[in-house]
Amino acid sequence: MNVMVCGGAGYIGSNMVALLAREGHSPVVYDNLSKGHRAAIGAARLVEGDLADCDRVVETITANGVEAVMHFAAFIEVGESVQEPLRYYHNNVCNTHSLLRALERTDVRKLVFSSTAATYGMPESVPIHEDLPKHPVNPYGETKWASERMLHWQSQTGKLSYAALRYFNACGAGNGGRRGEDHRPETHLIPLIIQAALGQRPDIKIFGTDYETPDGTCIRDYIHVEDLCRAHLLALDHLDSEQELIYNLGNGSGYSVRQVIDTVKRVSGKTIRVTETERRPGDPAVLTADATKARTELGWKTEYAALEPIVASAWEFHSRHPRGYGDGAEVPLA
Ligand code: UDP
């Protein structure tokens, strides 16, 4: 299938492009390279463009015979979204609107959309089921939820079949540790701990040690990027017969910040300096997924259930590419 991957040069998008290619599909990457890396997508076709440019998206769809779209292009930093909500609404909501207009103009009906556990806000119970109320507590979660609602209403017209996949904590590196996380600036826990292990930052800061959890630090559900990508392929298959699919994607088990730090220490064999600091605003104590629906309806199985192999794949990427994609290494698609 010819699949346009918006944001395909980013972390999850590039792993998706590689998986699509391995599975015999023809991905075309549509990315403005504001965050993504050309080197992450090997020889995949790249159209450097912005989603706000609806005509360009239409041209790309037409020129490449695109039959389905996967949409990863979004800003993802919670803190930044609070500082600059209008940028987030523009990129995450207005540009999703622009993409939907392009799909409508070209009669492309299938869309797989990257959503997030941040749509739930501070959940009233864990593990989180898809039907729990959505009360996002920051513009990032709010813009993803607004986009989901737009997809819902567009699907009601019969012109769109979509899957919204709510990721928990995406991490790890695909292709045997060769395609990993390279965010500038980095804000995610696992790459930050690894940077501390590599001596690229003085320490790792724990944001809050007084949560109501066994060791006082926040618990999250870490899910390997390749497991996430496999769910996208399954969802795409199911869009042949379904108009609206909504799934949580997580392992269902949680690890505390201290457990993640200990795992990086074990995997890397390095000493890591830890500094305990105050809570980060808006962090719920525990976020874990009830992903039963994806497992039963899509037949989704995760290959990485435990944290250690996930961290090992991330360590492989960062120790091989200490400057991320900045060291010029192109990662082949296969
Ligand atoms: N965290 C931390 N120190 C850091 C970065 C993150 O203690 O330098 C914590 C954060 O408070 C959260 C967990 O690690 O409890 C995962 O944070 P991340 O930003 O990776 O993902 P999020 O859960 O916000 O999507």
Tab-separated table of C-alpha atoms and ligand atoms in Angstrom:
chain	number	residue	atom	x	y	z
A	1	MET	CA	0.000	0.000	0.000
A	2	ASN	CA	1.184	3.545	-0.682
A	3	VAL	CA	1.183	5.218	2.729
A	4	MET	CA	1.978	8.881	3.372
A	5	VAL	CA	3.668	9.268	6.754
A	6	CYS	CA	3.299	12.829	8.036
A	7	GLY	CA	6.093	13.521	10.493
A	8	GLY	CA	7.850	10.418	9.141
A	9	ALA	CA	11.330	11.791	9.884
A	10	GLY	CA	10.608	12.026	13.614
A	11	TYR	CA	11.250	9.429	16.299
A	12	ILE	CA	8.120	7.284	16.055
A	13	GLY	CA	7.423	8.245	12.431
A	14	SER	CA	10.831	7.064	11.192
A	15	ASN	CA	10.416	3.729	12.948
A	16	MET	CA	7.016	3.468	11.265
A	17	VAL	CA	8.503	4.218	7.851
A	18	ALA	CA	11.098	1.475	8.361
A	19	LEU	CA	8.438	-1.031	9.419
A	20	LEU	CA	6.189	-0.155	6.470
A	21	ALA	CA	9.114	-0.690	4.101
A	22	ARG	CA	10.042	-4.003	5.757
A	23	GLU	CA	6.436	-5.169	5.384
A	24	GLY	CA	6.441	-4.451	1.652
A	25	HIS	CA	4.503	-1.159	1.711
A	26	SER	CA	5.644	2.029	-0.045
A	27	PRO	CA	5.955	4.854	2.457
A	28	VAL	CA	6.289	8.468	1.367
A	29	VAL	CA	7.443	10.793	4.121
A	30	TYR	CA	5.848	14.239	4.375
A	31	ASP	CA	7.836	16.258	6.903
A	32	ASN	CA	8.965	19.861	7.295
A	33	LEU	CA	12.114	18.658	9.114
A	34	SER	CA	11.481	21.165	11.917
A	35	LYS	CA	12.059	18.334	14.408
A	36	GLY	CA	12.773	15.266	12.296
A	37	HIS	CA	16.027	14.017	10.801
A	38	ARG	CA	16.686	13.223	7.166
A	39	ALA	CA	19.241	10.652	8.307
A	40	ALA	CA	16.566	8.679	10.171
A	41	ILE	CA	14.732	7.553	7.043
A	42	GLY	CA	17.498	6.135	4.887
A	43	ALA	CA	16.482	6.068	1.246
A	44	ALA	CA	12.743	6.577	1.839
A	45	ARG	CA	11.011	9.093	-0.400
A	46	LEU	CA	10.817	12.476	1.360
A	47	VAL	CA	8.633	15.433	0.493
A	48	GLU	CA	9.818	18.391	2.533
A	49	GLY	CA	6.616	20.267	3.196
A	50	ASP	CA	4.361	21.724	5.832
A	51	LEU	CA	0.924	20.365	6.638
A	52	ALA	CA	-0.427	23.918	6.601
A	53	ASP	CA	0.218	23.828	2.837
A	54	CYS	CA	-2.926	21.921	1.868
A	55	ASP	CA	-2.214	22.153	-1.881
A	56	ARG	CA	1.223	20.593	-1.398
A	57	VAL	CA	-0.303	17.747	0.604
A	58	VAL	CA	-2.871	17.198	-2.160
A	59	GLU	CA	-0.096	17.156	-4.782
A	60	THR	CA	1.920	14.656	-2.724
A	61	ILE	CA	-1.086	12.369	-2.325
A	62	THR	CA	-1.900	12.521	-6.033
A	63	ALA	CA	1.666	12.162	-7.308
A	64	ASN	CA	2.322	9.120	-5.110
A	65	GLY	CA	-1.039	7.352	-5.392
A	66	VAL	CA	-1.410	7.567	-1.614
A	67	GLU	CA	-4.064	5.193	-0.272
A	68	ALA	CA	-3.704	5.784	3.463
A	69	VAL	CA	-2.087	8.293	5.800
A	70	MET	CA	-0.362	8.007	9.155
A	71	HIS	CA	-0.125	11.292	11.023
A	72	PHE	CA	2.738	11.728	13.516
A	73	ALA	CA	3.480	15.409	12.830
A	74	ALA	CA	2.880	17.292	16.064
A	75	PHE	CA	4.565	19.189	18.852
A	76	ILE	CA	4.816	16.979	21.931
A	77	GLU	CA	6.325	18.926	24.817
A	78	VAL	CA	3.945	19.486	27.706
A	79	GLY	CA	5.914	22.355	29.286
A	80	GLU	CA	6.385	24.163	25.984
A	81	SER	CA	2.669	23.772	25.229
A	82	VAL	CA	1.839	25.681	28.413
A	83	GLN	CA	4.268	28.465	27.434
A	84	GLU	CA	3.127	28.664	23.807
A	85	PRO	CA	-0.427	27.346	23.500
A	86	LEU	CA	-1.145	29.116	20.210
A	87	ARG	CA	1.799	27.392	18.498
A	88	TYR	CA	0.441	24.082	19.734
A	89	TYR	CA	-3.095	24.779	18.566
A	90	HIS	CA	-1.760	25.856	15.197
A	91	ASN	CA	0.535	22.903	14.596
A	92	ASN	CA	-1.507	20.190	16.245
A	93	VAL	CA	-5.091	21.236	15.525
A	94	CYS	CA	-5.060	23.624	12.535
A	95	ASN	CA	-2.585	21.466	10.635
A	96	THR	CA	-4.618	18.333	11.325
A	97	HIS	CA	-7.576	20.259	9.922
A	98	SER	CA	-5.496	21.115	6.843
A	99	LEU	CA	-4.575	17.451	6.410
A	100	LEU	CA	-8.219	16.396	6.687
A	101	ARG	CA	-9.149	18.894	4.000
A	102	ALA	CA	-6.475	17.396	1.739
A	103	LEU	CA	-7.816	13.887	2.424
A	104	GLU	CA	-11.336	15.028	1.613
A	105	ARG	CA	-10.182	16.668	-1.634
A	106	THR	CA	-8.394	13.490	-2.750
A	107	ASP	CA	-10.907	10.924	-1.446
A	108	VAL	CA	-8.312	9.269	0.782
A	109	ARG	CA	-10.367	7.626	3.501
A	110	LYS	CA	-7.886	5.935	5.830
A	111	LEU	CA	-5.993	7.735	8.564
A	112	VAL	CA	-4.029	6.465	11.572
A	113	PHE	CA	-3.534	9.253	14.101
A	114	SER	CA	-0.957	9.560	16.920
A	115	SER	CA	-2.762	10.425	20.108
A	116	THR	CA	-1.659	10.314	23.693
A	117	ALA	CA	-2.407	9.317	27.263
A	118	ALA	CA	-2.270	13.076	27.962
A	119	THR	CA	-5.869	13.252	26.674
A	120	TYR	CA	-6.980	11.722	30.011
A	121	GLY	CA	-5.322	14.342	32.214
A	122	MET	CA	-5.305	13.242	35.856
A	123	PRO	CA	-7.197	9.938	35.516
A	124	GLU	CA	-9.630	8.938	38.224
A	125	SER	CA	-8.327	5.327	38.135
A	126	VAL	CA	-5.512	3.228	36.680
A	127	PRO	CA	-4.927	1.278	34.543
A	128	ILE	CA	-6.644	3.675	32.182
A	129	HIS	CA	-9.435	2.344	30.005
A	130	GLU	CA	-10.320	4.124	26.750
A	131	ASP	CA	-13.730	5.126	28.116
A	132	LEU	CA	-12.423	7.116	31.080
A	133	PRO	CA	-13.255	10.849	30.912
A	134	LYS	CA	-10.901	13.067	28.907
A	135	HIS	CA	-9.856	16.050	30.987
A	136	PRO	CA	-6.497	17.129	29.573
A	137	VAL	CA	-4.519	19.363	31.920
A	138	ASN	CA	-2.262	21.069	29.380
A	139	PRO	CA	-2.487	22.421	25.814
A	140	TYR	CA	-0.588	19.429	24.431
A	141	GLY	CA	-3.204	16.928	25.664
A	142	GLU	CA	-6.012	19.339	24.808
A	143	THR	CA	-4.848	19.777	21.186
A	144	LYS	CA	-4.617	16.004	20.705
A	145	TRP	CA	-8.089	15.566	22.180
A	146	ALA	CA	-9.486	18.377	19.975
A	147	SER	CA	-7.953	16.628	16.954
A	148	GLU	CA	-9.513	13.329	17.968
A	149	ARG	CA	-12.923	15.014	18.138
A	150	MET	CA	-12.393	16.510	14.678
A	151	LEU	CA	-11.600	13.031	13.352
A	152	HIS	CA	-14.686	11.656	15.045
A	153	TRP	CA	-17.022	14.165	13.440
A	154	GLN	CA	-15.383	13.843	10.061
A	155	SER	CA	-15.774	10.054	10.251
A	156	GLN	CA	-19.488	10.578	10.915
A	157	THR	CA	-19.869	12.055	7.427
A	158	GLY	CA	-18.744	8.708	5.970
A	159	LYS	CA	-15.714	10.312	4.281
A	160	LEU	CA	-13.104	9.114	6.764
A	161	SER	CA	-12.148	5.918	8.567
A	162	TYR	CA	-9.624	6.547	11.301
A	163	ALA	CA	-7.740	5.006	14.190
A	164	ALA	CA	-6.663	7.178	17.132
A	165	LEU	CA	-3.861	5.482	19.046
A	166	ARG	CA	-3.197	6.828	22.512
A	167	TYR	CA	0.426	6.214	23.343
A	168	PHE	CA	1.736	5.895	26.858
A	169	ASN	CA	5.529	6.424	27.216
A	170	ALA	CA	7.119	5.658	23.854
A	171	CYS	CA	10.772	4.706	24.182
A	172	GLY	CA	13.545	2.431	22.990
A	173	ALA	CA	15.168	2.265	19.581
A	174	GLY	CA	14.072	0.250	16.549
A	175	ASN	CA	16.076	-1.770	14.031
A	176	GLY	CA	18.204	-3.419	16.703
A	177	GLY	CA	18.935	-0.134	18.444
A	178	ARG	CA	19.755	1.835	15.308
A	179	ARG	CA	16.740	4.164	15.079
A	180	GLY	CA	16.240	6.038	18.323
A	181	GLU	CA	15.212	9.214	20.074
A	182	ASP	CA	16.903	12.497	19.192
A	183	HIS	CA	14.816	15.405	20.465
A	184	ARG	CA	16.302	18.912	20.730
A	185	PRO	CA	16.022	19.800	23.547
A	186	GLU	CA	15.565	16.398	25.147
A	187	THR	CA	12.943	16.213	27.901
A	188	HIS	CA	12.153	12.501	28.089
A	189	LEU	CA	13.288	10.410	30.994
A	190	ILE	CA	15.163	7.509	29.387
A	191	PRO	CA	17.322	9.543	26.960
A	192	LEU	CA	18.059	12.040	29.738
A	193	ILE	CA	19.274	9.302	32.080
A	194	ILE	CA	21.383	7.862	29.263
A	195	GLN	CA	22.890	11.294	28.586
A	196	ALA	CA	23.820	11.465	32.267
A	197	ALA	CA	25.385	7.983	31.995
A	198	LEU	CA	27.378	9.147	28.956
A	199	GLY	CA	28.623	12.193	30.847
A	200	GLN	CA	26.721	14.574	28.567
A	201	ARG	CA	24.865	16.083	31.523
A	202	PRO	CA	25.959	16.257	35.149
A	203	ASP	CA	23.047	14.335	36.644
A	204	ILE	CA	19.496	13.145	36.269
A	205	LYS	CA	16.915	15.062	38.230
A	206	ILE	CA	14.020	13.193	39.786
A	207	PHE	CA	10.930	15.377	39.625
A	208	GLY	CA	9.274	14.618	42.949
A	209	THR	CA	9.931	11.912	45.516
A	210	ASP	CA	6.783	12.363	47.614
A	211	TYR	CA	4.189	10.758	45.352
A	212	GLU	CA	1.872	8.058	46.687
A	213	THR	CA	3.822	5.264	45.061
A	214	PRO	CA	5.989	2.558	46.672
A	215	ASP	CA	9.253	4.527	46.239
A	216	GLY	CA	7.718	8.010	46.085
A	217	THR	CA	8.482	8.624	42.401
A	218	CYS	CA	6.096	8.677	39.443
A	219	ILE	CA	5.146	5.472	37.692
A	220	ARG	CA	4.781	5.318	33.912
A	221	ASP	CA	4.017	2.669	31.310
A	222	TYR	CA	7.018	2.411	28.966
A	223	ILE	CA	6.304	0.959	25.551
A	224	HIS	CA	8.862	0.138	22.865
A	225	VAL	CA	8.586	2.196	19.697
A	226	GLU	CA	8.493	-0.906	17.470
A	227	ASP	CA	5.589	-2.330	19.461
A	228	LEU	CA	3.779	0.959	18.916
A	229	CYS	CA	4.468	0.821	15.199
A	230	ARG	CA	3.174	-2.734	14.889
A	231	ALA	CA	-0.142	-1.564	16.339
A	232	HIS	CA	-0.371	1.067	13.587
A	233	LEU	CA	-0.098	-1.588	10.878
A	234	LEU	CA	-2.783	-3.696	12.537
A	235	ALA	CA	-5.038	-0.657	12.905
A	236	LEU	CA	-4.552	0.201	9.247
A	237	ASP	CA	-5.654	-3.322	8.253
A	238	HIS	CA	-8.754	-3.003	10.399
A	239	LEU	CA	-9.755	0.263	8.729
A	240	ASP	CA	-10.929	-1.835	5.767
A	241	SER	CA	-13.960	-2.772	7.837
A	242	GLU	CA	-14.128	-0.187	10.632
A	243	GLN	CA	-14.786	3.543	10.570
A	244	GLU	CA	-13.587	4.522	14.023
A	245	LEU	CA	-10.986	2.765	16.141
A	246	ILE	CA	-9.625	4.074	19.443
A	247	TYR	CA	-6.956	2.259	21.404
A	248	ASN	CA	-4.596	2.747	24.291
A	249	LEU	CA	-1.102	1.478	23.554
A	250	GLY	CA	0.942	0.497	26.565
A	251	ASN	CA	2.309	-2.575	28.313
A	252	GLY	CA	-0.060	-2.264	31.238
A	253	SER	CA	2.746	-2.429	33.771
A	254	GLY	CA	4.436	0.558	35.313
A	255	TYR	CA	7.957	1.445	36.382
A	256	SER	CA	8.920	4.219	38.758
A	257	VAL	CA	11.490	6.890	37.897
A	258	ARG	CA	13.921	5.263	40.346
A	259	GLN	CA	13.411	1.864	38.714
A	260	VAL	CA	14.136	3.364	35.295
A	261	ILE	CA	17.332	4.958	36.601
A	262	ASP	CA	18.421	1.642	38.161
A	263	THR	CA	17.746	-0.135	34.877
A	264	VAL	CA	19.907	2.316	32.911
A	265	LYS	CA	22.669	1.853	35.520
A	266	ARG	CA	22.478	-1.923	35.110
A	267	VAL	CA	22.363	-1.876	31.310
A	268	SER	CA	25.130	0.697	30.866
A	269	GLY	CA	27.355	-0.327	33.768
A	270	LYS	CA	27.861	3.405	34.452
A	271	THR	CA	27.522	5.458	37.589
A	272	ILE	CA	24.783	8.070	37.348
A	273	ARG	CA	24.453	11.041	39.645
A	274	VAL	CA	20.873	11.509	40.848
A	275	THR	CA	19.457	14.778	42.176
A	276	GLU	CA	16.059	14.867	43.837
A	277	THR	CA	14.064	17.987	43.000
A	278	GLU	CA	10.509	19.209	43.349
A	279	ARG	CA	7.545	17.864	41.389
A	280	ARG	CA	6.998	18.885	37.778
A	281	PRO	CA	3.577	20.580	37.524
A	282	GLY	CA	0.856	18.458	35.932
A	283	ASP	CA	2.480	15.050	36.522
A	284	PRO	CA	0.013	12.387	37.704
A	285	ALA	CA	1.515	9.871	40.172
A	286	VAL	CA	0.696	6.813	38.080
A	287	LEU	CA	-0.173	6.415	34.395
A	288	THR	CA	-0.594	2.888	33.096
A	289	ALA	CA	-2.619	1.637	30.176
A	290	ASP	CA	-5.395	-0.860	29.995
A	291	ALA	CA	-4.617	-1.966	26.446
A	292	THR	CA	-6.906	-5.006	26.480
A	293	LYS	CA	-8.950	-3.537	23.644
A	294	ALA	CA	-5.971	-3.319	21.244
A	295	ARG	CA	-4.883	-6.816	22.210
A	296	THR	CA	-8.266	-8.431	21.718
A	297	GLU	CA	-9.625	-6.451	18.767
A	298	LEU	CA	-6.409	-5.937	16.784
A	299	GLY	CA	-4.561	-9.037	17.985
A	300	TRP	CA	-1.737	-6.714	19.080
A	301	LYS	CA	1.111	-8.407	20.926
A	302	THR	CA	4.048	-6.544	22.416
A	303	GLU	CA	7.513	-8.010	21.988
A	304	TYR	CA	9.055	-5.879	24.732
A	305	ALA	CA	7.143	-6.440	27.958
A	306	ALA	CA	10.025	-5.781	30.371
A	307	LEU	CA	11.892	-2.514	30.786
A	308	GLU	CA	15.437	-3.882	30.554
A	309	PRO	CA	15.467	-4.842	26.837
A	310	ILE	CA	13.716	-1.554	26.021
A	311	VAL	CA	16.402	0.415	27.821
A	312	ALA	CA	19.105	-1.791	26.246
A	313	SER	CA	17.882	-0.816	22.764
A	314	ALA	CA	17.927	2.883	23.706
A	315	TRP	CA	21.415	2.494	25.206
A	316	GLU	CA	22.583	0.842	21.977
A	317	PHE	CA	21.372	3.853	19.956
A	318	HIS	CA	22.792	6.550	22.219
A	319	SER	CA	26.123	4.863	22.806
A	320	ARG	CA	26.492	4.317	19.034
A	321	HIS	CA	25.329	7.866	18.207
A	322	PRO	CA	26.363	10.048	21.158
A	323	ARG	CA	25.406	13.135	19.147
A	324	GLY	CA	22.217	11.557	17.802
A	325	TYR	CA	21.608	11.966	14.093
A	326	GLY	CA	23.863	15.008	14.272
A	327	ASP	CA	26.880	12.775	13.692
A	328	GLY	CA	25.728	12.376	10.102
A	329	ALA	CA	25.204	8.637	10.265
A	330	GLU	CA	22.402	7.666	7.938
A	331	VAL	CA	20.364	4.742	9.188
A	332	PRO	CA	19.389	2.424	6.342
A	333	LEU	CA	15.709	1.566	6.092
A	334	ALA	CA	16.041	-2.204	6.408
B	1	UDP	N1	11.089	12.753	34.849
B	1	UDP	C1	12.058	13.008	35.812
B	1	UDP	N2	13.177	13.697	35.435
B	1	UDP	C2	13.407	14.135	34.162
B	1	UDP	C3	12.416	13.848	33.176
B	1	UDP	C4	11.276	13.158	33.560
B	1	UDP	O1	11.906	12.648	36.982
B	1	UDP	O2	14.435	14.752	33.907
B	1	UDP	C5	9.887	12.006	35.222
B	1	UDP	C6	8.585	12.735	34.931
B	1	UDP	O3	8.226	13.551	36.015
B	1	UDP	C7	7.632	11.556	34.699
B	1	UDP	C8	8.513	10.467	34.094
B	1	UDP	O4	9.851	10.846	34.426
B	1	UDP	O5	7.139	11.100	35.921
B	1	UDP	C9	8.402	10.364	32.600
B	1	UDP	O6	8.548	11.667	32.035
B	1	UDP	P1	8.659	11.928	30.489
B	1	UDP	O7	8.816	13.403	30.298
B	1	UDP	O8	9.706	11.036	29.902
B	1	UDP	O9	7.280	11.423	29.901
B	1	UDP	P2	5.752	11.842	30.275
B	1	UDP	O10	5.305	10.827	31.298
B	1	UDP	O11	5.743	13.239	30.763
B	1	UDP	O12	5.039	11.660	28.982
